[in-house]
CSV table of C-alpha atoms and ligand atoms in Angstrom, one decimal:
chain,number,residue,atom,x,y,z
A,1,UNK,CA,0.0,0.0,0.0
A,2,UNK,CA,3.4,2.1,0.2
A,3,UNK,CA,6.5,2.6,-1.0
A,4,UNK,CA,9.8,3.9,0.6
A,5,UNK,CA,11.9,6.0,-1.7
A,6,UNK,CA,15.6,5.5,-1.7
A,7,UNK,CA,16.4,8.0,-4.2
A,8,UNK,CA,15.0,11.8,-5.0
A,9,UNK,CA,12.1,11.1,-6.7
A,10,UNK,CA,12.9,14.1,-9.6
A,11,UNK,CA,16.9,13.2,-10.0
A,12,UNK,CA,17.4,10.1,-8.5
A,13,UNK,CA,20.0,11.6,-6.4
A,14,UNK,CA,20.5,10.5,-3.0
A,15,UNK,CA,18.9,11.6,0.0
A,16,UNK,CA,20.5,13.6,2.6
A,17,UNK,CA,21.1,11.7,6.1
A,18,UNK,CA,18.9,14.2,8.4
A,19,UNK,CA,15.4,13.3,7.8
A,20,UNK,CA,11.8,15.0,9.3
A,21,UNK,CA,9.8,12.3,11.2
A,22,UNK,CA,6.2,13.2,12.0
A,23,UNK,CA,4.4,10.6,13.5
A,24,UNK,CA,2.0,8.3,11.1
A,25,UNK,CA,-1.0,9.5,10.5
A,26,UNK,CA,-4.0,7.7,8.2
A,27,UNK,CA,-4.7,9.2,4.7
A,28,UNK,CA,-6.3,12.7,5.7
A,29,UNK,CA,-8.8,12.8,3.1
A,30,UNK,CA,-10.5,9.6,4.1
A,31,UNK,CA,-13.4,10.0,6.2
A,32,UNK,CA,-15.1,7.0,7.9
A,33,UNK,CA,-19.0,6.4,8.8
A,34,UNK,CA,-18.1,5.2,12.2
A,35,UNK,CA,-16.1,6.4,15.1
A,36,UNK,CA,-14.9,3.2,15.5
A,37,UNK,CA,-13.7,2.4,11.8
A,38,UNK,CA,-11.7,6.2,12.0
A,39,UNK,CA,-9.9,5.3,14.9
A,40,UNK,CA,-8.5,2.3,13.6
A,41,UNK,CA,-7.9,3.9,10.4
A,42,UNK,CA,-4.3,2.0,9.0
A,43,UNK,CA,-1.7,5.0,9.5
A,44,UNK,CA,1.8,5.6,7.5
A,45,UNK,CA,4.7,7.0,7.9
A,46,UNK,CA,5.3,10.9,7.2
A,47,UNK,CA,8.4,11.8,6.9
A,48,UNK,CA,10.3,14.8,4.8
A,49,UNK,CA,13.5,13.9,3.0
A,50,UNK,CA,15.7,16.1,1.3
A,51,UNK,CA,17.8,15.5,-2.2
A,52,UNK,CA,21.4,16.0,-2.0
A,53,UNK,CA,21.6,16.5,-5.3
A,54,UNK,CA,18.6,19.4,-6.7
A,55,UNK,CA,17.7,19.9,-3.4
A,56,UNK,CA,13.9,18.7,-3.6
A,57,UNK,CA,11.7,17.8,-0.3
A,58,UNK,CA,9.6,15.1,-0.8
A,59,UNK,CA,7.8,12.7,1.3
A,60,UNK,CA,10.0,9.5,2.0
A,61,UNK,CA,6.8,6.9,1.7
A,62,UNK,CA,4.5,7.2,-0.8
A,63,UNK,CA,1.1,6.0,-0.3
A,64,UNK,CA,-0.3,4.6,-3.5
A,65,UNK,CA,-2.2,6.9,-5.3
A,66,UNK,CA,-5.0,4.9,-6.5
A,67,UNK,CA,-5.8,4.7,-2.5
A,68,UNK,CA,-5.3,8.5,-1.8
A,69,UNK,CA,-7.0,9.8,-4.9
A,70,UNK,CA,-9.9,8.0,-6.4
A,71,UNK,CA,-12.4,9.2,-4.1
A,72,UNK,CA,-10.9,12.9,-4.2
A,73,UNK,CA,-13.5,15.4,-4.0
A,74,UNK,CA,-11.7,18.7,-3.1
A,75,UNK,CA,-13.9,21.5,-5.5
A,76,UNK,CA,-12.2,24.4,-5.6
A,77,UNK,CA,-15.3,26.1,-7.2
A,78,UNK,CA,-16.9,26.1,-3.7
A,79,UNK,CA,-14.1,28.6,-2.0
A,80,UNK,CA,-14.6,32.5,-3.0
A,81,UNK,CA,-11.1,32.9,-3.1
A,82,UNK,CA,-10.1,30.5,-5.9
A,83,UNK,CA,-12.8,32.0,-7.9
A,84,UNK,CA,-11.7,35.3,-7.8
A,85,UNK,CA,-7.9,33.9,-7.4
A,86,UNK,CA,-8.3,31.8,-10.8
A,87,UNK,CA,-10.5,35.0,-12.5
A,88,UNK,CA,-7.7,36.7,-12.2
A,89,UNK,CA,-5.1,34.6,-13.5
A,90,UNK,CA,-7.5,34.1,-17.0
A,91,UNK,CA,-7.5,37.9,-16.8
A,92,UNK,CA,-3.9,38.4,-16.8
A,93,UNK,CA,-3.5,35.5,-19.9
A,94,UNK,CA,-6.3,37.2,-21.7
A,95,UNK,CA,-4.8,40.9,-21.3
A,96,UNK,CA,-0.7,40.0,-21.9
A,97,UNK,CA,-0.3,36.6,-23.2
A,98,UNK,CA,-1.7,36.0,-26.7
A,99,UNK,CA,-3.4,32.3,-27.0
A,100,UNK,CA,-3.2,31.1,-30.8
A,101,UNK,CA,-4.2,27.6,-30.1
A,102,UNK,CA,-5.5,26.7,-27.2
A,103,UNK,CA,-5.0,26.5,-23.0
A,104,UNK,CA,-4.5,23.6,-21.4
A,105,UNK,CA,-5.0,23.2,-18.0
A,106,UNK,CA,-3.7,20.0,-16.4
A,107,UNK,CA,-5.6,18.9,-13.2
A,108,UNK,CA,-8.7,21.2,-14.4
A,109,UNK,CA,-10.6,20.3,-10.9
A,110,UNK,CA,-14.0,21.3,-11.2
A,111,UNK,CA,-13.7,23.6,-14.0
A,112,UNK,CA,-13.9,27.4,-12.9
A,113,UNK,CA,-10.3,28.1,-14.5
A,114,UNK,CA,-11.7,27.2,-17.7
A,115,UNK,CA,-14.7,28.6,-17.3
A,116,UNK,CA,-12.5,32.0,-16.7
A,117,UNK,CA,-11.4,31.5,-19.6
A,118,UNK,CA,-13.9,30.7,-22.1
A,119,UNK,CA,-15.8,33.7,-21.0
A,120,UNK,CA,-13.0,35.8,-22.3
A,121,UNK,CA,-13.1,33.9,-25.6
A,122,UNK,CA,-10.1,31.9,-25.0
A,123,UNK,CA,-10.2,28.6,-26.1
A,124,UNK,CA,-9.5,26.3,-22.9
A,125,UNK,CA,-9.0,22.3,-22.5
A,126,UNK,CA,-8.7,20.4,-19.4
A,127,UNK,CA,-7.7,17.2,-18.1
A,128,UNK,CA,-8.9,15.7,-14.8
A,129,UNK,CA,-8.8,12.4,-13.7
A,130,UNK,CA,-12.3,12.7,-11.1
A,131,UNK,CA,-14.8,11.5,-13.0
A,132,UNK,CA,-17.0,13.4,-10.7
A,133,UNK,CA,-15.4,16.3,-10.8
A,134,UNK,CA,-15.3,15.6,-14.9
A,135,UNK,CA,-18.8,15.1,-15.7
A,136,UNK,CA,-19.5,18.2,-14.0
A,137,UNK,CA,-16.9,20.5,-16.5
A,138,UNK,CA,-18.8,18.4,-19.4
A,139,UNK,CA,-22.2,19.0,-18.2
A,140,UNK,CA,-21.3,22.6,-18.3
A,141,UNK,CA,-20.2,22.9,-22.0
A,142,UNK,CA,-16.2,22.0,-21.0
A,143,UNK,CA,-13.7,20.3,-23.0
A,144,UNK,CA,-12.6,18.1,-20.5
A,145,UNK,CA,-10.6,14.6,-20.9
A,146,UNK,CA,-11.6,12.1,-18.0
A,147,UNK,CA,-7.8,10.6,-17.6
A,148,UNK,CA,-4.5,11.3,-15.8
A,149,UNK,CA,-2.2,13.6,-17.8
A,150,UNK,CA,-0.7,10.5,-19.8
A,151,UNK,CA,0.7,10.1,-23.0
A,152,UNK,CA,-2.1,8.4,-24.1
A,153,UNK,CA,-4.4,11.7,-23.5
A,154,UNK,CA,-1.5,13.9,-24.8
A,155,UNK,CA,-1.4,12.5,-28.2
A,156,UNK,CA,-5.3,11.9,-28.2
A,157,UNK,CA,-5.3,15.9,-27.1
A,158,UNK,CA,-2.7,16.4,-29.8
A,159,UNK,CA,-4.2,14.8,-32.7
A,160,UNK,CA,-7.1,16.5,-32.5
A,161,UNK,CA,-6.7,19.6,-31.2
A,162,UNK,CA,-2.5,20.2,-31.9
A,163,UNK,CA,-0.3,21.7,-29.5
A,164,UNK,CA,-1.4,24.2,-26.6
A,165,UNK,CA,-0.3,28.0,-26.6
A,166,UNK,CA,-0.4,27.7,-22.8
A,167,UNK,CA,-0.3,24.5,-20.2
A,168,UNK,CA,-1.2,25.2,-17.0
A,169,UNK,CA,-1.5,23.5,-13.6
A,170,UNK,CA,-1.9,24.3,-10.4
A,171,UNK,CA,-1.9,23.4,-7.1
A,172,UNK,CA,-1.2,19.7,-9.0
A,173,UNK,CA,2.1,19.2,-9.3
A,174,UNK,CA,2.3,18.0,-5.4
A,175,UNK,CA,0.4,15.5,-6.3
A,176,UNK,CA,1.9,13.6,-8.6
A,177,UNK,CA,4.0,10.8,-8.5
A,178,UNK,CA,6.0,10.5,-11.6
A,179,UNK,CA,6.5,14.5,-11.9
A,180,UNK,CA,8.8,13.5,-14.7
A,181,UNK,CA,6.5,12.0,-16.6
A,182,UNK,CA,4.3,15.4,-16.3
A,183,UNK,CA,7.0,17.8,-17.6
A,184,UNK,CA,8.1,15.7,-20.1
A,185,UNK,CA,4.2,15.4,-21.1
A,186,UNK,CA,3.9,19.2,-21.2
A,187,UNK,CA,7.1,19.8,-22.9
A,188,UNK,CA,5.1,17.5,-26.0
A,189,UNK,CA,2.2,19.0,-26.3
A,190,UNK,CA,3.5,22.7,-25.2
A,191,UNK,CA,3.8,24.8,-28.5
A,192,UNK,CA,7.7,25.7,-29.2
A,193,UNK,CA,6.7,29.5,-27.9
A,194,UNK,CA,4.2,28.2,-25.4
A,195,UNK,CA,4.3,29.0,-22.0
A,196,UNK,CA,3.8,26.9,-19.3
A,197,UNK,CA,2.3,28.7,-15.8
A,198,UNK,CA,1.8,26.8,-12.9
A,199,UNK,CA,1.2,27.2,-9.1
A,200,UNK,CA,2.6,24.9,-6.3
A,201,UNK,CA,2.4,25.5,-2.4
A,202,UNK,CA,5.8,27.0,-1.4
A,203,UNK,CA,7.8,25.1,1.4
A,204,UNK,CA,9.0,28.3,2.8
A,205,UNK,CA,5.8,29.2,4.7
A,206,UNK,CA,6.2,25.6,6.5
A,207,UNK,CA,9.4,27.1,7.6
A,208,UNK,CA,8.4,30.5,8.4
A,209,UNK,CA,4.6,30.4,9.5
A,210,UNK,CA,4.8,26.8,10.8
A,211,UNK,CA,2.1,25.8,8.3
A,212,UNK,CA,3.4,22.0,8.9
A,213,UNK,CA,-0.4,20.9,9.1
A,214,UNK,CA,0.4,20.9,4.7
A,215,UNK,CA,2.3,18.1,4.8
A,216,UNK,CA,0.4,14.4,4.7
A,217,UNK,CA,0.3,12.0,2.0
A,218,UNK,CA,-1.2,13.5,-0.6
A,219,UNK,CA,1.2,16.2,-1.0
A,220,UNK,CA,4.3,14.5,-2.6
A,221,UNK,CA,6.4,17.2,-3.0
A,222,UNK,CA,7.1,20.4,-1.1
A,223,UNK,CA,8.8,23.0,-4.0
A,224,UNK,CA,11.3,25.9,-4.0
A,225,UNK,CA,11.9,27.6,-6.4
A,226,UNK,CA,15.9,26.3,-6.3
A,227,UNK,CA,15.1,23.0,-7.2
A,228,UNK,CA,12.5,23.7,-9.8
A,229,UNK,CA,15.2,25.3,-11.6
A,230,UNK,CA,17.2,22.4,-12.0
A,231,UNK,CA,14.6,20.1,-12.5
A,232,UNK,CA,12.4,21.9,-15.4
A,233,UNK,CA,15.9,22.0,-17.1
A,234,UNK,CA,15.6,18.6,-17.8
A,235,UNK,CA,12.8,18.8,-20.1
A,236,UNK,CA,14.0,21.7,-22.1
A,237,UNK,CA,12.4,24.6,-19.8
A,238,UNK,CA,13.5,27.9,-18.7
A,239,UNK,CA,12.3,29.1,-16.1
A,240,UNK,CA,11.9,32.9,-16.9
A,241,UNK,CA,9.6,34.5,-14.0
A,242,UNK,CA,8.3,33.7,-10.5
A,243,UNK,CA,5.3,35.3,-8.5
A,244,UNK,CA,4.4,35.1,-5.2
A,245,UNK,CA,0.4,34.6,-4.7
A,246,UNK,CA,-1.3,34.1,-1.6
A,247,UNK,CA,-2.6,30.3,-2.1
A,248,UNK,CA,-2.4,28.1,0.5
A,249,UNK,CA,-0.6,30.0,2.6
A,250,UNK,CA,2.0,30.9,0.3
A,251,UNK,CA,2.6,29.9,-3.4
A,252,UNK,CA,4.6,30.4,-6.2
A,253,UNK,CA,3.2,30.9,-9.4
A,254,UNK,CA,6.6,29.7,-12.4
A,255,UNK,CA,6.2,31.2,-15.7
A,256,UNK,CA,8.7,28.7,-18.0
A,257,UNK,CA,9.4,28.9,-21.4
A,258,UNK,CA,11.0,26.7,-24.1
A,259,UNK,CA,12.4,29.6,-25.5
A,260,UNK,CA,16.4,29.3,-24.8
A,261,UNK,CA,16.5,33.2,-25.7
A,262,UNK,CA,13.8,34.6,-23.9
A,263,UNK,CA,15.1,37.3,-20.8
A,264,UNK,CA,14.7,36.0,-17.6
A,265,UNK,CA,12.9,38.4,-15.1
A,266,UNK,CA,14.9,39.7,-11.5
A,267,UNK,CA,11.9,37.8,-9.8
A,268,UNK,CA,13.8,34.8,-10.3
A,269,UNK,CA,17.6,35.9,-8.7
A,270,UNK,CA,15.4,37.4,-6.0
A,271,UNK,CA,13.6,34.2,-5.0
A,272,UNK,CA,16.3,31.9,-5.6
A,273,UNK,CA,18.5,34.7,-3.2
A,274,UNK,CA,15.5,34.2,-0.7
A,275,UNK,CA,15.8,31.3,-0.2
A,276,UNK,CA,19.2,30.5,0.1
A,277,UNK,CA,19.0,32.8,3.0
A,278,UNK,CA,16.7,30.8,4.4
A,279,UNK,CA,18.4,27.7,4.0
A,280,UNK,CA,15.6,26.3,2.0
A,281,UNK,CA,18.7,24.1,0.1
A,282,UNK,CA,20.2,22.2,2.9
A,283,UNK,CA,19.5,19.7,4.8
A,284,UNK,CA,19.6,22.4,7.8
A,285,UNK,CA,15.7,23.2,7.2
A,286,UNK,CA,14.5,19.9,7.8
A,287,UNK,CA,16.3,20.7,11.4
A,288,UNK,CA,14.6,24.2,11.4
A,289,UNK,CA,11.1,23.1,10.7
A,290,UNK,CA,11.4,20.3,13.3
A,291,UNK,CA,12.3,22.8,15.8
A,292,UNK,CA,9.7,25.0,14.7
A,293,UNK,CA,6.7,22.1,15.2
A,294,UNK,CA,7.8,21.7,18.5
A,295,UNK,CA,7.9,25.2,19.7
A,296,UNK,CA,4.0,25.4,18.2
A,297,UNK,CA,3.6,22.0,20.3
A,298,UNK,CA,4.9,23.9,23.4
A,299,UNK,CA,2.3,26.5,23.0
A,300,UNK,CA,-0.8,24.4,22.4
A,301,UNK,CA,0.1,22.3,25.5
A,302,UNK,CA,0.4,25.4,27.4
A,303,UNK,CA,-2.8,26.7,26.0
A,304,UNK,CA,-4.6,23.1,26.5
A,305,UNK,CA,-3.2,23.5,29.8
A,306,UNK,CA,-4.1,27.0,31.0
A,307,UNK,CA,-7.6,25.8,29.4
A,308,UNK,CA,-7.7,22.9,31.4
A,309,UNK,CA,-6.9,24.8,34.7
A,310,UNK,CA,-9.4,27.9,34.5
A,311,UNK,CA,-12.1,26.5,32.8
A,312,UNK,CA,-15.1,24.0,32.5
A,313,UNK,CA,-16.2,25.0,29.0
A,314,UNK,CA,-16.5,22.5,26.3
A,315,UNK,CA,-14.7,21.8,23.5
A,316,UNK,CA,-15.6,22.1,19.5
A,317,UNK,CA,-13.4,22.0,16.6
A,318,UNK,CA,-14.1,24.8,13.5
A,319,UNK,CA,-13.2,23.2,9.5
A,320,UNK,CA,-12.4,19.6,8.7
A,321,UNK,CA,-9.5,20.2,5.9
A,322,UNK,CA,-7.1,17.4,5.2
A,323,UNK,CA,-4.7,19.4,7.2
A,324,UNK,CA,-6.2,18.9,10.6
A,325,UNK,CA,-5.5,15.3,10.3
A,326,UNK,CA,-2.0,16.0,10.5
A,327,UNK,CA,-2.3,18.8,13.2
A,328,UNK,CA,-4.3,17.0,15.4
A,329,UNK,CA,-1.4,13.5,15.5
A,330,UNK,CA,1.2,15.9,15.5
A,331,UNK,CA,0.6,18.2,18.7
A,332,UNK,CA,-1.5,15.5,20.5
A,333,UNK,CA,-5.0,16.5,20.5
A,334,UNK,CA,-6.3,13.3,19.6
A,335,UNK,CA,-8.0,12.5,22.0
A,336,UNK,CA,-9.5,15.3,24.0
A,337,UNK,CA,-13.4,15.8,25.0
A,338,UNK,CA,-14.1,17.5,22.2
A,339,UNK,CA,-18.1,17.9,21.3
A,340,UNK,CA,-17.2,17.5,17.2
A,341,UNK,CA,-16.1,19.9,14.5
A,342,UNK,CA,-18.5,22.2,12.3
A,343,UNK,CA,-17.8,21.7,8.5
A,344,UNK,CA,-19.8,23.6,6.4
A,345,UNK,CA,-18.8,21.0,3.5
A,346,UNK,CA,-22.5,18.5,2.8
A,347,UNK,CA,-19.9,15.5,1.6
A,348,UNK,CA,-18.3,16.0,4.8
A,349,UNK,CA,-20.8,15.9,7.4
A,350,UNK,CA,-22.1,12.9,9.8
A,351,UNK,CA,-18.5,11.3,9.0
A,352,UNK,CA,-15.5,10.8,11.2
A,353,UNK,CA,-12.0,12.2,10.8
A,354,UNK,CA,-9.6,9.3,10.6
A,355,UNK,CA,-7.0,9.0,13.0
A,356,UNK,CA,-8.7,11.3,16.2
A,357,UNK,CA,-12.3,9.8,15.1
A,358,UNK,CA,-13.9,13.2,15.8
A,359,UNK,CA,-17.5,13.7,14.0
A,360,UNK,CA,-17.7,16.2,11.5
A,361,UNK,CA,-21.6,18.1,12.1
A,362,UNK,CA,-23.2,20.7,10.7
A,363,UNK,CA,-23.6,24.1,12.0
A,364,UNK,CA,-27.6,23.5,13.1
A,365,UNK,CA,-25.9,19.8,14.5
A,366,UNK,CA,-23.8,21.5,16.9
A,367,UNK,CA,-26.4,24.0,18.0
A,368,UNK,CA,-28.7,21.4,19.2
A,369,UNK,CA,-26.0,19.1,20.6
A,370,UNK,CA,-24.9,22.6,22.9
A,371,UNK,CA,-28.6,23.6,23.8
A,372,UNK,CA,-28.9,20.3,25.7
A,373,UNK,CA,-25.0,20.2,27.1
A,374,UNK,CA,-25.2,21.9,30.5
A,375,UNK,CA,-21.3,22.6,30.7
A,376,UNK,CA,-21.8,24.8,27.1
A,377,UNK,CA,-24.9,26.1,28.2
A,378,UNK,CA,-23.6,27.4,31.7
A,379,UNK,CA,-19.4,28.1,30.9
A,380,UNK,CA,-19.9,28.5,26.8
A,381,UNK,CA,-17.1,26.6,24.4
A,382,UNK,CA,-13.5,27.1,23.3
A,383,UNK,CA,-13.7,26.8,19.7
A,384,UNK,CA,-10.3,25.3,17.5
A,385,UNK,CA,-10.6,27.6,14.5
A,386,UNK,CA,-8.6,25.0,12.2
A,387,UNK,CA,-8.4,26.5,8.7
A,388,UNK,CA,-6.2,29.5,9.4
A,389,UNK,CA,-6.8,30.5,6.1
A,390,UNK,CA,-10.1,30.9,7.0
A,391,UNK,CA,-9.6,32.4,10.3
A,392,UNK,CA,-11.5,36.0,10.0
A,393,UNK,CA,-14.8,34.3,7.8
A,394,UNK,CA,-15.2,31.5,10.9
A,395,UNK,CA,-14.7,33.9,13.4
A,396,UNK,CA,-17.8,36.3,12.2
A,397,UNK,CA,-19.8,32.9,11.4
A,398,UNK,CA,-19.0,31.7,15.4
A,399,UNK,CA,-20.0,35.1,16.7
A,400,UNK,CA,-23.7,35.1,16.0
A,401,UNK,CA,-24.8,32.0,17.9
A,402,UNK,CA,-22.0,30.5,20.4
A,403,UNK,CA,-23.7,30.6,23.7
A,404,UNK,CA,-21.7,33.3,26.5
A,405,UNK,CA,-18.0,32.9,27.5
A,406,UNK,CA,-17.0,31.4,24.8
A,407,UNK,CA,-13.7,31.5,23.4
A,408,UNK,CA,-11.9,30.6,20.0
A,409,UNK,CA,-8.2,29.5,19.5
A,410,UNK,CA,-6.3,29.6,16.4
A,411,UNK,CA,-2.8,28.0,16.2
A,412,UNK,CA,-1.0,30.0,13.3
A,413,UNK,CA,1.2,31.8,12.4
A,414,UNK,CA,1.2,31.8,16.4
A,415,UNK,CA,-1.2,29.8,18.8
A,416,UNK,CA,-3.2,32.8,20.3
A,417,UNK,CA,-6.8,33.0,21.7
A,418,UNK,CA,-9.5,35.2,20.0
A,419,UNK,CA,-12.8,36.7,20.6
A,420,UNK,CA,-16.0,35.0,19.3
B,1,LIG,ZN1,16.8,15.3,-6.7
């Protein structure tokens, strides 16, 4: 069901000997009906690695695929931000890059990129491998292949519709396995003045903001701009620009080019500089991020402590993500008391996080379990705002109906308790 990697799964170089061990932890997008099935979910290792060679974190044991992805359901139509985030993005191709083919967009999710982009008359194709997620582009007028981004789909995409002007992927290319395989995909289909724009979480901001919560199975690969330039090199790419967008914490969004002549924007030097400063290529960070997860452990015991000390409220969880998964095994919260955690998500609810076996309720759930819980009722609840992303929105949400006394808690980019 998983693999352990003894070589750098971009350059087959070999790994460096400091390695990141979290604790296992089940795959953090499987939910389960019972509380029972959830707590015995079957856990794997998670542990960062580092390539001695391009310099590429990566998860050591990789969970097969098939198991962490056929029943993905993540829609990023249904967040506000990747609406207007992904808008954007068709408006900048539509306003400075000219498209005489087509776009393709590789991992096309549930289809609002391309429908960005056919509303300003650009001609956009996508490949997804969810048939869910598929249908639904199809239904709504879409080109959209059902597949993985193989060579099979590439040369069906090619023969019918020739090379793309622009390939794009993003937040994908942590995902994938065989990343080679991908460029060397794109570089085939990819026009020889094509661009190819794509968007990966930045493993700075696990560094920095502590955001370790974004490393579980699914995501393979944790990029930096460093190693990216090496490894797009490989497939004939330059990589001639780099912006930083506000994506999951922190992305970067690589402009590369086939184009050997093209200029190379300072963004590049500047990131690249950035990150050598922060030792993002050497085996030092894996030390530094270790050290920062258990200074953010330190502070939620001391929180759960004081908590535990000075109050008899009760305790809810805000936001089911993946990420909590990992958060909750890695700073011990397993098993507390808590009442269950409020997802807003319909697929979500009346399941059970794997690993802590928490229940995942609706809004109206958790109001009726409070009204008849005297402890709520009489001390209010300490609410564990989990998707700091979405810390402000939940907050304003909370406000309207907790009952009195209650607090909330968020845990980055510090663990700190707010007002609800
Ligand atoms: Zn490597």
């Amino acid at each position: 069901m998983f693999k352990t990697l003894s070589n750098c799964r971009l350059c087959a170089g070999d790994f460096y000997n400091k390695t990141l061990k979290l604790k296992d932890t089940p795959p953090a997008n499987e939910l389960y009906p019972t509380r029972i099935a959830a707590r015995e979910a079957q856990k794997f290792p998670l542990e960062l690695v580092m390539c001695s060679k391009c310099k590429h974190v990566q998860l050591k044991h990789i969970v097969n695929p098939k198991r962490l992805f056929d029943e993905y359901v993540y829609k990023s139509g249904t967040s506000n931000f990747f609406i207007n985030h992904f808008d954007k993005l068709a408006e900048l191709i539509a306003s400075k890059y000219p498209v005489s083919n087509y776009v393709l967009e590789v991992g096309s999710n549930d289809g609002i990129l391309l429908s960005s982009l056919l509303k300003r008359d650009i001609k956009a194709i996508g490949v997804e491998p969810s048939e869910y997620l598929a249908k639904e582009c199809v239904g709504n007028n879409q080109i959209v292949y059902n597949s993985y981004f193989d060579e099979k789909t590439v040369n069906e995409i090619l023969s019918t519709h020739g090379k793309a002007s622009i390939v794009l992927g993003n937040n994908v290319f942590a995902h994938i396995e065989d990343l080679r395989e991908a460029f060397k995909n794109v570089s085939k289909i990819l026009d020889s003045d094509g661009l190819f724009i794509f968007e990966v979480a930045h493993l700075k901001y696990i560094l920095t903001d502590g955001i370790f919560d974004t490393i579980y199975h699914e995501h393979m690969s944790y990029h930096t701009a460093i190693s990216m330039e090496i490894f797009c090199k490989d497939f004939g790419f330059k990589m001639i620009s780099i912006e930083k967008i506000p994506s999951h914490g922190g992305s970067l969004r690589f402009f590369l080019s086939k184009d050997q002549k093209i200029q190379v924007d300072s963004s590049v030097q500047e990131i690249v500089e950035e990150e050598k400063v922060l030792k993002l290529d050497s085996e030092k960070v894996l030390e530094l991020i270790e050290e920062k997860i258990n200074m953010i452990k330190l502070s939620v015991s001391k929180v759960m402590n004081d908590f535990q000390m000075k109050s008899k409220s009760r305790y809810i969880g805000y936001g089911a993500p993946a990420k909590v998964v990992t958060f909750l095994a890695q700073m011990d919260l397993e098993k507390i008391d808590l009442v269950g955690i409020i997802d807003d998500n319909l697929s979500k609810q009346n399941k059970y996080l794997p690993g802590s076996g928490f229940e995942i309720i609706s809004t109206e759930q958790m109001k009726q379990v409070l009204l008849k819980d005297e402890a709520a009722r009489d001390f209010g609840v300490i609410c564990f705002i989990f998707p700091w992303n979405l810390k402000a929105e939940i907050v304003k949400k909370l406000h309207s109906w907790v009952p009195n006394n209650s607090n909330g808690v968020v845990f980055f980019p510090m663990v700190e308790k707010v007002e609800i």
